[in-house]
Structure formats: C-alpha cells, structure tokens
mmCIF file of C-alpha atoms and ligand atoms in Angstrom:
data_model
loop_
_atom_site.group_PDB
_atom_site.id
_atom_site.type_symbol
_atom_site.label_atom_id
_atom_site.label_comp_id
_atom_site.label_asym_id
_atom_site.label_seq_id
_atom_site.Cartn_x
_atom_site.Cartn_y
_atom_site.Cartn_z
ATOM 1 C CA MET J 1 165.591 309.319 22.608
ATOM 2 C CA LYS J 2 169.274 308.781 22.310
ATOM 3 C CA LEU J 3 171.853 311.602 20.510
ATOM 4 C CA PRO J 4 172.907 311.448 17.849
ATOM 5 C CA ILE J 5 169.717 310.958 15.996
ATOM 6 C CA TYR J 6 170.367 309.177 12.592
ATOM 7 C CA MET J 7 168.683 311.112 9.972
ATOM 8 C CA ASP J 8 170.804 310.097 6.908
ATOM 9 C CA ASN J 9 169.051 306.909 5.243
ATOM 10 C CA GLN J 10 170.074 307.856 1.877
ATOM 11 C CA SER J 11 173.255 306.859 2.677
ATOM 12 C CA THR J 12 172.910 304.162 4.558
ATOM 13 C CA THR J 13 170.456 302.160 7.226
ATOM 14 C CA ARG J 14 170.953 300.281 10.152
ATOM 15 C CA VAL J 15 170.523 296.607 9.623
ATOM 16 C CA ASP J 16 167.508 294.985 10.981
ATOM 17 C CA PRO J 17 167.490 292.470 14.121
ATOM 18 C CA ARG J 18 165.773 290.413 11.733
ATOM 19 C CA VAL J 19 168.038 290.724 9.177
ATOM 20 C CA LEU J 20 170.794 289.936 11.137
ATOM 21 C CA GLU J 21 169.295 287.244 12.778
ATOM 22 C CA ALA J 22 168.916 285.429 9.744
ATOM 23 C CA MET J 23 172.152 285.851 8.574
ATOM 24 C CA LEU J 24 174.106 284.581 12.089
ATOM 25 C CA PRO J 25 173.693 280.685 11.919
ATOM 26 C CA HIS J 26 175.521 281.256 7.818
ATOM 27 C CA TYR J 27 178.344 282.415 9.754
ATOM 28 C CA ARG J 28 178.101 279.764 12.589
ATOM 29 C CA GLU J 29 177.488 276.125 11.491
ATOM 30 C CA GLU J 30 175.728 276.959 7.840
ATOM 31 C CA PHE J 31 178.976 278.017 6.473
ATOM 32 C CA GLY J 32 179.086 275.996 3.473
ATOM 33 C CA ASN J 33 179.952 276.859 -0.609
ATOM 34 C CA ALA J 34 176.745 277.798 -2.873
ATOM 35 C CA ALA J 35 179.189 276.164 -5.397
ATOM 36 C CA SER J 36 179.962 272.850 -3.592
ATOM 37 C CA ARG J 37 178.381 270.082 -5.174
ATOM 38 C CA ASN J 38 179.316 267.463 -2.951
ATOM 39 C CA HIS J 39 177.892 267.679 0.506
ATOM 40 C CA PRO J 40 174.934 268.757 2.809
ATOM 41 C CA PHE J 41 177.330 272.027 3.498
ATOM 42 C CA GLY J 42 177.443 273.057 -0.325
ATOM 43 C CA TRP J 43 173.941 271.758 -0.391
ATOM 44 C CA HIS J 44 172.388 274.147 2.486
ATOM 45 C CA ALA J 45 174.407 277.142 1.014
ATOM 46 C CA GLU J 46 173.226 276.364 -2.317
ATOM 47 C CA GLN J 47 169.421 276.237 -0.682
ATOM 48 C CA ALA J 48 170.056 279.498 1.468
ATOM 49 C CA VAL J 49 171.223 281.425 -2.046
ATOM 50 C CA GLU J 50 168.150 280.350 -3.750
ATOM 51 C CA ASP J 51 165.421 280.987 -0.844
ATOM 52 C CA ALA J 52 166.803 284.978 -0.905
ATOM 53 C CA ARG J 53 166.835 285.237 -5.178
ATOM 54 C CA ARG J 54 163.429 284.135 -5.030
ATOM 55 C CA LYS J 55 162.690 286.907 -3.026
ATOM 56 C CA ILE J 56 164.406 289.532 -3.997
ATOM 57 C CA ALA J 57 162.944 288.615 -8.032
ATOM 58 C CA PHE J 58 159.257 288.335 -5.431
ATOM 59 C CA LEU J 59 159.764 291.846 -4.642
ATOM 60 C CA ILE J 60 160.610 293.637 -8.369
ATOM 61 C CA ASN J 61 157.995 291.267 -10.015
ATOM 62 C CA ALA J 62 160.693 289.574 -12.030
ATOM 63 C CA GLU J 63 159.339 286.755 -14.206
ATOM 64 C CA GLU J 64 162.235 283.942 -12.717
ATOM 65 C CA PRO J 65 165.045 284.473 -10.044
ATOM 66 C CA LYS J 66 167.491 283.126 -12.699
ATOM 67 C CA GLU J 67 167.050 286.875 -13.584
ATOM 68 C CA VAL J 68 168.862 288.019 -10.359
ATOM 69 C CA ILE J 69 172.236 288.214 -10.144
ATOM 70 C CA PHE J 70 174.427 288.809 -7.113
ATOM 71 C CA THR J 71 177.543 291.720 -6.980
ATOM 72 C CA SER J 72 179.283 293.119 -4.708
ATOM 73 C CA GLY J 73 176.724 296.319 -4.637
ATOM 74 C CA ALA J 74 175.223 298.784 -6.626
ATOM 75 C CA THR J 75 177.983 300.127 -8.071
ATOM 76 C CA GLU J 76 178.949 297.371 -9.274
ATOM 77 C CA SER J 77 175.576 296.474 -10.720
ATOM 78 C CA ASN J 78 176.067 299.907 -12.674
ATOM 79 C CA ASN J 79 179.246 299.309 -13.731
ATOM 80 C CA LEU J 80 178.308 295.344 -15.488
ATOM 81 C CA ALA J 81 175.014 297.112 -16.350
ATOM 82 C CA ILE J 82 176.792 299.716 -18.607
ATOM 83 C CA LYS J 83 179.830 298.216 -19.341
ATOM 84 C CA GLY J 84 178.450 295.099 -20.107
ATOM 85 C CA ILE J 85 175.844 296.152 -22.777
ATOM 86 C CA ALA J 86 178.302 298.438 -24.327
ATOM 87 C CA GLU J 87 180.934 295.842 -25.033
ATOM 88 C CA LYS J 88 178.087 293.448 -25.546
ATOM 89 C CA TYR J 89 176.447 295.961 -28.532
ATOM 90 C CA ARG J 90 178.845 297.656 -29.641
ATOM 91 C CA GLU J 91 178.511 296.205 -33.091
ATOM 92 C CA LYS J 92 174.908 297.904 -33.301
ATOM 93 C CA GLY J 93 175.959 300.870 -31.794
ATOM 94 C CA ASN J 94 177.744 303.489 -29.390
ATOM 95 C CA HIS J 95 175.571 305.821 -28.137
ATOM 96 C CA ILE J 96 173.914 306.090 -24.361
ATOM 97 C CA VAL J 97 171.679 308.128 -22.979
ATOM 98 C CA THR J 98 172.015 309.116 -19.185
ATOM 99 C CA THR J 99 171.278 311.998 -17.047
ATOM 100 C CA GLN J 100 173.345 314.738 -15.499
ATOM 101 C CA ILE J 101 171.566 313.713 -11.793
ATOM 102 C CA GLU J 102 172.692 310.188 -12.395
ATOM 103 C CA HIS J 103 174.984 308.698 -9.315
ATOM 104 C CA LYS J 104 178.836 308.521 -9.651
ATOM 105 C CA SER J 105 178.863 305.306 -10.040
ATOM 106 C CA VAL J 106 176.820 305.652 -13.543
ATOM 107 C CA LEU J 107 178.041 309.209 -14.636
ATOM 108 C CA ASP J 108 182.298 307.871 -14.010
ATOM 109 C CA THR J 109 181.266 304.630 -16.357
ATOM 110 C CA CYS J 110 179.565 306.608 -18.667
ATOM 111 C CA LYS J 111 183.055 309.121 -18.956
ATOM 112 C CA PHE J 112 185.331 306.176 -18.910
ATOM 113 C CA LEU J 113 183.214 304.702 -21.773
ATOM 114 C CA GLU J 114 183.808 308.102 -23.509
ATOM 115 C CA THR J 115 187.773 307.505 -23.488
ATOM 116 C CA GLN J 116 186.337 304.289 -25.157
ATOM 117 C CA GLY J 117 184.596 305.999 -28.637
ATOM 118 C CA PHE J 118 181.111 305.809 -26.806
ATOM 119 C CA ARG J 119 178.746 308.691 -27.453
ATOM 120 C CA ILE J 120 176.859 309.717 -24.276
ATOM 121 C CA THR J 121 173.878 312.084 -23.941
ATOM 122 C CA TYR J 122 173.391 313.780 -20.437
ATOM 123 C CA LEU J 123 169.675 314.537 -20.504
ATOM 124 C CA THR J 124 169.583 317.954 -18.266
ATOM 125 C CA VAL J 125 166.577 318.037 -15.762
ATOM 126 C CA ASP J 126 164.068 320.953 -15.014
ATOM 127 C CA ARG J 127 163.997 322.924 -11.737
ATOM 128 C CA GLU J 128 161.880 319.927 -10.177
ATOM 129 C CA GLY J 129 164.687 317.572 -10.726
ATOM 130 C CA LEU J 130 162.766 315.800 -13.763
ATOM 131 C CA ILE J 131 163.932 314.738 -17.011
ATOM 132 C CA HIS J 132 161.460 315.843 -20.296
ATOM 133 C CA LEU J 133 160.246 312.729 -22.498
ATOM 134 C CA ASP J 134 160.490 314.618 -25.533
ATOM 135 C CA GLU J 135 164.098 315.589 -24.900
ATOM 136 C CA LEU J 136 164.943 311.385 -24.320
ATOM 137 C CA ARG J 137 162.659 310.609 -27.547
ATOM 138 C CA GLU J 138 164.971 313.628 -29.745
ATOM 139 C CA ALA J 139 168.135 312.059 -28.021
ATOM 140 C CA ILE J 140 167.401 308.581 -29.307
ATOM 141 C CA THR J 141 169.014 307.478 -32.514
ATOM 142 C CA ALA J 142 169.708 304.582 -34.877
ATOM 143 C CA GLU J 143 173.324 304.220 -33.188
ATOM 144 C CA THR J 144 171.655 304.203 -29.796
ATOM 145 C CA ILE J 145 171.791 300.970 -27.853
ATOM 146 C CA LEU J 146 171.570 301.901 -23.831
ATOM 147 C CA ILE J 147 169.295 304.165 -22.154
ATOM 148 C CA SER J 148 170.303 304.682 -18.356
ATOM 149 C CA ILE J 149 168.282 306.630 -15.673
ATOM 150 C CA MET J 150 167.658 306.235 -12.363
ATOM 151 C CA HIS J 151 164.420 305.588 -10.880
ATOM 152 C CA ALA J 152 164.979 307.737 -7.459
ATOM 153 C CA ASN J 153 167.511 310.286 -6.679
ATOM 154 C CA ASN J 154 169.993 309.589 -4.121
ATOM 155 C CA GLU J 155 170.502 313.330 -2.929
ATOM 156 C CA ILE J 156 166.819 315.014 -3.944
ATOM 157 C CA GLY J 157 164.692 312.110 -3.979
ATOM 158 C CA VAL J 158 163.330 312.473 -6.931
ATOM 159 C CA LEU J 159 161.583 309.888 -8.321
ATOM 160 C CA GLN J 160 162.026 309.854 -13.197
ATOM 161 C CA PRO J 161 158.455 308.834 -14.902
ATOM 162 C CA VAL J 162 160.148 305.201 -15.356
ATOM 163 C CA SER J 163 157.352 303.133 -17.004
ATOM 164 C CA GLU J 164 156.946 306.363 -19.518
ATOM 165 C CA ILE J 165 160.996 305.417 -20.035
ATOM 166 C CA GLY J 166 160.369 302.138 -20.302
ATOM 167 C CA ASN J 167 157.889 302.228 -22.924
ATOM 168 C CA ILE J 168 159.705 304.511 -25.058
ATOM 169 C CA ALA J 169 162.639 302.042 -24.596
ATOM 170 C CA LYS J 170 160.675 299.599 -25.956
ATOM 171 C CA GLU J 171 158.827 301.565 -28.951
ATOM 172 C CA ARG J 172 162.971 302.172 -30.084
ATOM 173 C CA GLY J 173 164.279 298.803 -29.163
ATOM 174 C CA VAL J 174 166.655 300.277 -26.776
ATOM 175 C CA PHE J 175 167.572 298.572 -23.207
ATOM 176 C CA PHE J 176 166.553 300.484 -20.155
ATOM 177 C CA HIS J 177 169.088 300.368 -17.429
ATOM 178 C CA SER J 178 167.536 301.658 -14.236
ATOM 179 C CA ASP J 179 169.368 302.784 -11.142
ATOM 180 C CA ALA J 180 166.981 301.530 -8.218
ATOM 181 C CA ALA J 181 168.832 301.713 -5.369
ATOM 182 C CA GLN J 182 166.832 304.173 -3.540
ATOM 183 C CA ALA J 183 163.586 302.674 -5.019
ATOM 184 C CA VAL J 184 163.334 299.286 -3.912
ATOM 185 C CA GLY J 185 161.986 298.252 -1.153
ATOM 186 C CA LYS J 186 160.982 302.235 -0.435
ATOM 187 C CA ILE J 187 158.513 302.404 -3.047
ATOM 188 C CA PRO J 188 157.046 299.720 -5.352
ATOM 189 C CA VAL J 189 159.187 299.050 -8.257
ATOM 190 C CA ASP J 190 157.741 296.553 -10.897
ATOM 191 C CA VAL J 191 160.402 295.397 -13.302
ATOM 192 C CA GLN J 192 157.752 293.942 -15.781
ATOM 193 C CA ARG J 193 154.559 296.666 -15.746
ATOM 194 C CA MET J 194 157.982 299.321 -15.720
ATOM 195 C CA GLY J 195 159.444 297.855 -18.719
ATOM 196 C CA ILE J 196 162.433 297.791 -16.761
ATOM 197 C CA ASP J 197 165.409 295.859 -18.743
ATOM 198 C CA LEU J 198 168.034 296.268 -16.357
ATOM 199 C CA ALA J 199 167.516 297.265 -12.595
ATOM 200 C CA SER J 200 170.423 297.788 -9.870
ATOM 201 C CA PHE J 201 169.814 297.652 -6.162
ATOM 202 C CA CYS J 202 171.611 297.160 -2.924
ATOM 203 C CA ALA J 203 170.845 295.489 0.456
ATOM 204 C CA HIS J 204 172.494 298.280 2.697
ATOM 205 C CA LYS J 205 170.056 301.031 1.623
ATOM 206 C CA ILE J 206 167.269 298.660 2.852
ATOM 207 C CA TYR J 207 168.323 297.853 5.978
ATOM 208 C CA GLY J 208 170.412 294.969 5.081
ATOM 209 C CA PRO J 209 174.246 294.524 4.931
ATOM 210 C CA LYS J 210 176.843 296.542 2.982
ATOM 211 C CA GLY J 211 178.387 294.879 0.389
ATOM 212 C CA ILE J 212 175.823 293.003 -1.482
ATOM 213 C CA GLY J 213 173.912 294.210 -4.851
ATOM 214 C CA VAL J 214 171.707 292.818 -7.550
ATOM 215 C CA LEU J 215 171.742 293.205 -10.831
ATOM 216 C CA TYR J 216 168.328 292.324 -12.587
ATOM 217 C CA VAL J 217 169.167 290.922 -16.492
ATOM 218 C CA ARG J 218 166.311 290.673 -18.193
ATOM 219 C CA LYS J 219 165.500 286.994 -20.153
ATOM 220 C CA ARG J 220 162.238 287.248 -21.883
ATOM 221 C CA ASN J 221 160.695 290.015 -24.501
ATOM 222 C CA PRO J 222 163.675 291.227 -24.911
ATOM 223 C CA ARG J 223 166.807 289.413 -23.576
ATOM 224 C CA VAL J 224 169.405 291.057 -22.332
ATOM 225 C CA ARG J 225 173.088 289.864 -23.086
ATOM 226 C CA LEU J 226 175.927 291.339 -21.214
ATOM 227 C CA ALA J 227 179.811 290.740 -21.238
ATOM 228 C CA PRO J 228 181.323 290.107 -17.661
ATOM 229 C CA LEU J 229 183.366 292.959 -16.044
ATOM 230 C CA ILE J 230 184.519 289.555 -13.803
ATOM 231 C CA HIS J 231 185.918 286.164 -15.068
ATOM 232 C CA GLY J 232 186.889 283.126 -13.989
ATOM 233 C CA GLY J 233 184.482 279.884 -12.635
ATOM 234 C CA GLY J 234 181.103 280.949 -15.149
ATOM 235 C CA HIS J 235 179.072 281.811 -11.426
ATOM 236 C CA GLU J 236 175.887 283.778 -11.544
ATOM 237 C CA GLU J 237 175.316 283.094 -15.502
ATOM 238 C CA GLY J 238 178.501 283.668 -15.866
ATOM 239 C CA LEU J 239 178.171 287.630 -15.624
ATOM 240 C CA ARG J 240 180.065 287.821 -11.977
ATOM 241 C CA SER J 241 182.113 284.570 -11.019
ATOM 242 C CA GLY J 242 183.413 284.564 -7.719
ATOM 243 C CA THR J 243 182.027 282.498 -4.299
ATOM 244 C CA LEU J 244 178.683 284.144 -3.308
ATOM 245 C CA ASN J 245 178.769 285.963 0.125
ATOM 246 C CA VAL J 246 176.030 283.426 1.457
ATOM 247 C CA PRO J 247 175.554 285.537 4.761
ATOM 248 C CA ALA J 248 174.838 288.567 3.246
ATOM 249 C CA ILE J 249 172.907 286.970 0.364
ATOM 250 C CA VAL J 250 170.223 285.494 3.100
ATOM 251 C CA GLY J 251 170.081 289.072 4.973
ATOM 252 C CA PHE J 252 169.468 290.605 1.426
ATOM 253 C CA GLY J 253 166.617 288.167 1.361
ATOM 254 C CA LYS J 254 165.160 288.621 4.647
ATOM 255 C CA ALA J 255 165.401 292.855 3.606
ATOM 256 C CA CYS J 256 163.138 292.368 0.960
ATOM 257 C CA GLU J 257 160.574 289.970 2.548
ATOM 258 C CA ILE J 258 159.972 292.275 4.888
ATOM 259 C CA ALA J 259 160.390 295.426 2.672
ATOM 260 C CA GLU J 260 157.554 293.307 0.446
ATOM 261 C CA ARG J 261 155.466 292.513 3.737
ATOM 262 C CA GLU J 262 155.711 295.823 5.120
ATOM 263 C CA LEU J 263 156.253 298.786 2.542
ATOM 264 C CA ALA J 264 152.744 299.755 2.019
ATOM 265 C CA GLU J 265 152.098 300.847 5.348
ATOM 266 C CA GLU J 266 155.987 301.514 6.241
ATOM 267 C CA SER J 267 156.147 304.446 3.222
ATOM 268 C CA LYS J 268 153.305 305.921 4.834
ATOM 269 C CA ARG J 269 154.488 306.084 8.141
ATOM 270 C CA ILE J 270 157.525 307.601 6.815
ATOM 271 C CA LEU J 271 156.190 310.148 4.437
ATOM 272 C CA GLY J 272 153.824 311.047 7.741
ATOM 273 C CA LEU J 273 157.453 311.688 9.387
ATOM 274 C CA ARG J 274 158.880 313.832 6.473
ATOM 275 C CA GLU J 275 155.913 315.874 6.139
ATOM 276 C CA ARG J 276 155.826 316.670 10.038
ATOM 277 C CA LEU J 277 159.906 317.298 9.504
ATOM 278 C CA ARG J 278 158.827 319.861 6.446
ATOM 279 C CA LYS J 279 155.644 321.976 7.732
ATOM 280 C CA GLY J 280 157.902 321.662 11.169
ATOM 281 C CA ILE J 281 160.454 323.784 9.991
ATOM 282 C CA LEU J 282 159.574 325.695 7.194
ATOM 283 C CA ALA J 283 156.887 326.625 10.020
ATOM 284 C CA GLY J 284 159.627 328.044 11.991
ATOM 285 C CA LEU J 285 162.086 329.424 9.415
ATOM 286 C CA ARG J 286 161.806 332.506 6.700
ATOM 287 C CA ASP J 287 163.944 331.778 3.264
ATOM 288 C CA VAL J 288 163.859 327.798 3.467
ATOM 289 C CA VAL J 289 163.757 325.958 -0.039
ATOM 290 C CA VAL J 290 162.365 322.754 -0.865
ATOM 291 C CA ASN J 291 165.062 321.097 -3.531
ATOM 292 C CA GLY J 292 163.177 318.916 -5.741
ATOM 293 C CA SER J 293 159.532 318.064 -6.683
ATOM 294 C CA LEU J 294 157.712 317.139 -3.319
ATOM 295 C CA GLU J 295 154.933 315.385 -5.455
ATOM 296 C CA GLN J 296 157.808 313.084 -7.493
ATOM 297 C CA ARG J 297 159.902 312.191 -4.286
ATOM 298 C CA LEU J 298 160.157 309.498 -1.890
ATOM 299 C CA PRO J 299 158.945 309.304 1.140
ATOM 300 C CA GLY J 300 161.946 309.601 3.757
ATOM 301 C CA ASN J 301 163.430 312.205 1.645
ATOM 302 C CA LEU J 302 163.695 315.839 2.664
ATOM 303 C CA ASN J 303 166.601 318.179 1.067
ATOM 304 C CA LEU J 304 166.194 321.868 1.981
ATOM 305 C CA SER J 305 168.724 324.946 1.340
ATOM 306 C CA PHE J 306 168.667 327.488 3.862
ATOM 307 C CA ALA J 307 169.420 331.053 2.598
ATOM 308 C CA TYR J 308 171.512 333.395 4.670
ATOM 309 C CA VAL J 309 173.799 330.787 6.618
ATOM 310 C CA GLU J 310 176.823 329.760 5.850
ATOM 311 C CA GLY J 311 176.598 325.802 4.830
ATOM 312 C CA GLU J 312 179.793 324.790 6.805
ATOM 313 C CA SER J 313 178.899 325.760 9.649
ATOM 314 C CA LEU J 314 175.449 324.938 9.334
ATOM 315 C CA LEU J 315 176.152 321.333 8.556
ATOM 316 C CA SER J 316 178.835 321.134 11.389
ATOM 317 C CA GLU J 317 176.495 322.351 14.209
ATOM 318 C CA ILE J 318 173.593 319.994 13.204
ATOM 319 C CA SER J 319 175.898 317.245 13.187
ATOM 320 C CA GLU J 320 177.081 316.808 16.438
ATOM 321 C CA GLU J 321 173.695 315.743 17.232
ATOM 322 C CA ILE J 322 171.445 314.973 14.174
ATOM 323 C CA ALA J 323 173.071 312.595 11.357
ATOM 324 C CA VAL J 324 172.067 314.533 8.332
ATOM 325 C CA SER J 325 174.001 314.924 5.180
ATOM 326 C CA SER J 326 175.251 318.097 3.009
ATOM 327 C CA GLY J 327 174.078 317.224 -1.149
ATOM 328 C CA SER J 328 175.579 313.344 -1.793
ATOM 329 C CA ALA J 329 178.057 311.551 0.861
ATOM 330 C CA CYS J 330 180.164 310.648 -1.960
ATOM 331 C CA THR J 331 181.117 314.184 -2.749
ATOM 332 C CA SER J 332 180.721 315.721 0.913
ATOM 333 C CA ALA J 333 184.527 315.171 0.891
ATOM 334 C CA THR J 334 184.884 318.094 -1.922
ATOM 335 C CA ALA J 335 183.819 321.862 -1.345
ATOM 336 C CA GLU J 336 181.884 321.850 -4.702
ATOM 337 C CA PRO J 337 178.442 321.952 -4.192
ATOM 338 C CA SER J 338 176.892 319.264 -5.417
ATOM 339 C CA TYR J 339 176.580 318.812 -9.264
ATOM 340 C CA VAL J 340 172.564 317.509 -8.711
ATOM 341 C CA LEU J 341 171.255 320.724 -7.104
ATOM 342 C CA GLN J 342 173.746 322.696 -9.512
ATOM 343 C CA ALA J 343 171.623 320.231 -12.983
ATOM 344 C CA LEU J 344 168.137 321.637 -10.766
ATOM 345 C CA GLY J 345 169.205 325.267 -11.846
ATOM 346 C CA VAL J 346 169.538 325.942 -7.776
ATOM 347 C CA ARG J 347 171.918 328.748 -7.159
ATOM 348 C CA GLU J 348 175.169 328.530 -5.821
ATOM 349 C CA GLU J 349 175.259 329.802 -2.298
ATOM 350 C CA LEU J 350 171.488 328.095 -1.238
ATOM 351 C CA ALA J 351 173.240 324.735 -2.947
ATOM 352 C CA HIS J 352 176.222 325.541 -0.456
ATOM 353 C CA THR J 353 173.521 325.634 2.059
ATOM 354 C CA SER J 354 171.489 322.508 1.197
ATOM 355 C CA VAL J 355 170.955 319.846 4.164
ATOM 356 C CA ARG J 356 169.754 316.445 3.176
ATOM 357 C CA PHE J 357 167.267 314.403 6.220
ATOM 358 C CA GLY J 358 166.758 310.686 5.357
ATOM 359 C CA LEU J 359 164.035 309.921 7.461
ATOM 360 C CA GLY J 360 163.903 305.564 7.438
ATOM 361 C CA ARG J 361 162.598 302.771 9.743
ATOM 362 C CA PHE J 362 164.169 303.625 12.421
ATOM 363 C CA ASN J 363 162.778 306.761 13.265
ATOM 364 C CA THR J 364 160.488 308.269 15.236
ATOM 365 C CA GLU J 365 158.122 311.766 15.821
ATOM 366 C CA GLU J 366 160.384 312.541 18.795
ATOM 367 C CA GLU J 367 163.246 312.713 17.112
ATOM 368 C CA VAL J 368 161.854 314.771 13.986
ATOM 369 C CA ASP J 369 160.498 317.137 16.581
ATOM 370 C CA TYR J 370 164.269 316.931 18.603
ATOM 371 C CA THR J 371 165.397 318.463 14.861
ATOM 372 C CA ILE J 372 162.953 320.725 14.000
ATOM 373 C CA LYS J 373 163.643 322.214 17.423
ATOM 374 C CA ARG J 374 167.559 322.185 16.773
ATOM 375 C CA VAL J 375 167.183 323.154 13.452
ATOM 376 C CA ALA J 376 165.123 326.246 14.116
ATOM 377 C CA GLU J 377 167.553 327.419 16.872
ATOM 378 C CA ILE J 378 170.688 327.046 14.899
ATOM 379 C CA VAL J 379 169.733 328.450 11.683
ATOM 380 C CA ARG J 380 168.241 331.230 14.130
ATOM 381 C CA LYS J 381 171.227 331.836 15.550
ATOM 382 C CA LEU J 382 173.996 331.680 11.999
ATOM 383 C CA ARG J 383 171.304 334.233 10.853
ATOM 384 C CA ALA J 384 171.785 336.840 13.859
ATOM 385 C CA ASP J 385 175.661 336.409 13.140
ATOM 386 C CA SER J 386 175.363 337.167 9.181
ATOM 387 C CA PRO J 387 176.067 340.496 8.005
ATOM 388 C CA ILE J 388 174.514 338.890 4.784
ATOM 389 C CA TYR J 389 170.829 338.826 6.585
ATOM 390 C CA SER J 390 170.604 341.764 8.718
ATOM 391 C CA GLU J 391 171.343 343.390 5.328
ATOM 392 C CA HIS J 392 168.337 341.346 3.747
ATOM 393 C CA ASN J 393 166.376 342.011 6.663
ATOM 394 C CA LYS J 394 166.251 345.735 6.854
ATOM 395 C CA LYS J 395 165.740 346.230 3.014
ATOM 396 C CA SER J 396 163.153 343.521 3.249
ATOM 397 C CA ILE J 397 163.157 342.371 -0.124
ATOM 398 C CA ALA J 398 162.253 339.017 -1.011
ATOM 399 C CA PRO J 399 164.604 337.247 -3.246
ATOM 400 C CA PHE J 400 163.112 333.943 -2.980
ATOM 401 C CA PRO J 401 159.803 333.643 -5.039
ATOM 402 C CA HIS J 402 158.625 330.504 -2.785
HETATM 403 C C1 PLP I 501 173.916 304.202 -2.814
HETATM 404 C C2 PLP I 501 173.704 304.003 -3.911
HETATM 405 C C3 PLP I 501 174.304 303.469 -5.295
HETATM 406 C C4 PLP I 501 175.883 302.742 -4.621
HETATM 407 O O1 PLP I 501 175.324 301.509 -3.965
HETATM 408 P P1 PLP I 501 176.840 300.681 -2.792
HETATM 409 O O2 PLP I 501 175.757 299.511 -2.675
HETATM 410 O O3 PLP I 501 176.967 301.413 -2.237
HETATM 411 O O4 PLP I 501 177.658 300.575 -4.172
HETATM 412 C C5 PLP I 501 174.393 303.636 -6.369
HETATM 413 N N1 PLP I 501 173.087 304.377 -7.112
HETATM 414 C C6 PLP I 501 172.720 304.952 -5.937
HETATM 415 C C7 PLP I 501 171.194 305.616 -6.158
HETATM 416 C C8 PLP I 501 172.659 304.777 -4.540
HETATM 417 O O5 PLP I 501 171.680 305.488 -3.660
#
C-alpha cells in the first residue's frame, strides 16, 4: 500500500489505464480533425467520435446517438442546458425550479438568470438531503419552463427521486434537466425510464480524461430545443461549435463502455468498501454523524461530521496521508461551512468538521482499514486536546440524538 491514499473520487478520478490506451493513438497517428471531410485522417477521427457517441448514448439509454452533444465538461453542459432553455423558451415563461443543494455550476447559472429577469425557486431539502415532491408540485406554475434537479449530490452522495420528478415534469409539460455528473457510470441512469429531457455529465468523474463532457438533449417526446452558448461552424447539431477534442471523446467513450460492463459488480464492491469504512469508524469513535441519507445514496460516498474536533486541524492532519475533502472541493477555499450541509440543517459546528470520503475503482480494503485506524487515532488525539470535549465527557450529556 502506498501513501498518500486517494479517497476523493467525487472530486475527480484517476484515468483508467484502458481508457488511456484507447486515447493514445489519437494523439499519434490518428490526429485528424473530425470535421475534415476530404481525407482519411478526418474520416477516421469522425468514425472514432461517432463510436464514442454511440457508447455514451448506450450507457444512458438515449434513443439515438445524436442526442449526445459534446462539451468541455459538466459545468458547460449545465450552463448550456439552463441558459439554452431560458433563452429559447423565454416567450413561454420565465420561471425555473431547482434546489438549494445543486452544484455551483447550476446555482450560479440560476443566479445569473435572476439578473436577466427570470424567477428561480430553490427547493429546500430535509435532514436526509431529499427534496419533497409535494413542494416541487406546488412550485410549478404556468410560467415554469424548466426543472433542474441533480441526480446524485457531489458532497453527500444523496440520490434525488429522479423518476418521480420526471413523471411530474411530464404531467405538467415542463422540461426536466438533471445534473448527473456523479450518477452516470456509478448507478444505472436511464433517460427514457426516468423521463429526463436533458442530462449533464463528464468523463473525469468516471475514470476518463478531464475537460470533456456531454449534454444529453432529447429529440422526441418531447423535442427539446436550445439556444447555443457558442457560435461558429455549427458543430454538434449547431449547439456547440468548435473543433472536437477527439482523444478525450474517445477516452470518454471507453470509460462509458467499461462502466456499462462493470457497473453492477463494481458498485457492489465499492458499497462494500464504503460500509466497511463507515462501520469501522463508527465502531471506534463516539459522536460521529453521517450526513445525508444512507439508503438513497451513491455507493462510494461517505460524508461524516466529527463532533468536538476543530475542522481545520482534522482535515490538515488526515490529508497528510489520506486525500479527502471537506465539503465540496469547489468551496473548500473559503471558510464558510458547506451550503449543502447548511441546507440539511446540520449545525454549524458540525458542518465545520465534515469530511467527505469518496471511494472508487482503485481503492482497496487495505486502504480502508488504514483509513479507519488513522482517523480514529487523529480524532482521539484532537479530542484529548479539546476543552469542549472534556466538558462534554464530564457531564456525560448526549447532545447528538443519533
Ligand atoms: C464535477 C461536477 C460538476 C462539474 O463538472 P466539470 O466537468 O468538472 O465541469 C457538475 N456537477 C456535479 C454534480 C459534479 O460532481
């Protein structure tokens, strides 16, 4: 076993060696531009792109490969979906429904649209991190043009009731976009069965390269039309101009092919590791809280708060040997506790001590066991130094019901 251990697979994942192998020829001899129509270099590149598009469409059960639009990542896909719908359907209405716990690329896009005259409803979540479908139903008005609700949350791994949301969207004649960056390739995502009209995801969360993503855009029942963000040349059905990143697209396709084949077995194995980690840590330490539903959750995510330790020191001590994250990687530069945990109603002092463990394809039991041991040692040491903790022990109160 080598240190440091990588246990931050919700931030990004290591490229699978099989993915890298598939990409390399497209940096060497197969370097053509997929839009070149006049020679074999272009034809081969186009063929490789279309192969990848088919594999990606297959993984999410899209009706046709053309519904898969390549972008630079899930951030761009979220922007294209939300701004693209907002601009195209502005005449129809100016209201969008989303949640308080979306990724920043959805929340910041919605905030921008508020400056452009749109009204946004940010649904709350309960203690488990789940939206309530009644609140969603009540939020929809004649002005509503889009529901944008994530599939799996990047901080707490909680899974929203996507199929039910799809049904409601269909009943009310509203488009349903889902940020599925944490879901695709890890749990079954079926855009037909789940009634998803637009879905964002990217390669680097599923053992593919960074800087490549997809927006799935439904073509039939209902047909979704979008205003593009980037103009010039009309690539990707006119929705996203610019020369395609062929090696990255090939890698994305390979990553999806592997996921499709191995998902069932891999998710079981990763869930086993996650449960081993959870039980191991909880068996050795008191006053540890799991943030978010354990049932409706990604197999590889564990988000814990450790009462009576100082968040900063906990993370800095762990991080020397084990790469984990506090809250979301995107906000860990700021000292604010995570907005996701705040939305769950997690108390501030507990939100400050949250640690996200992200287990993935390359983690081993040995790494999990080492992590259990080190986390227990570090937390015990920090608590021993903590005046609040000794007070708590003296009075032997139990301020945390779970
Ligand atoms: C990682 C992530 C994104 C952003 O994807 P990029 O490809 O890095 O831009 C968006 N949403 C969720 C839920 C994510 O986990």
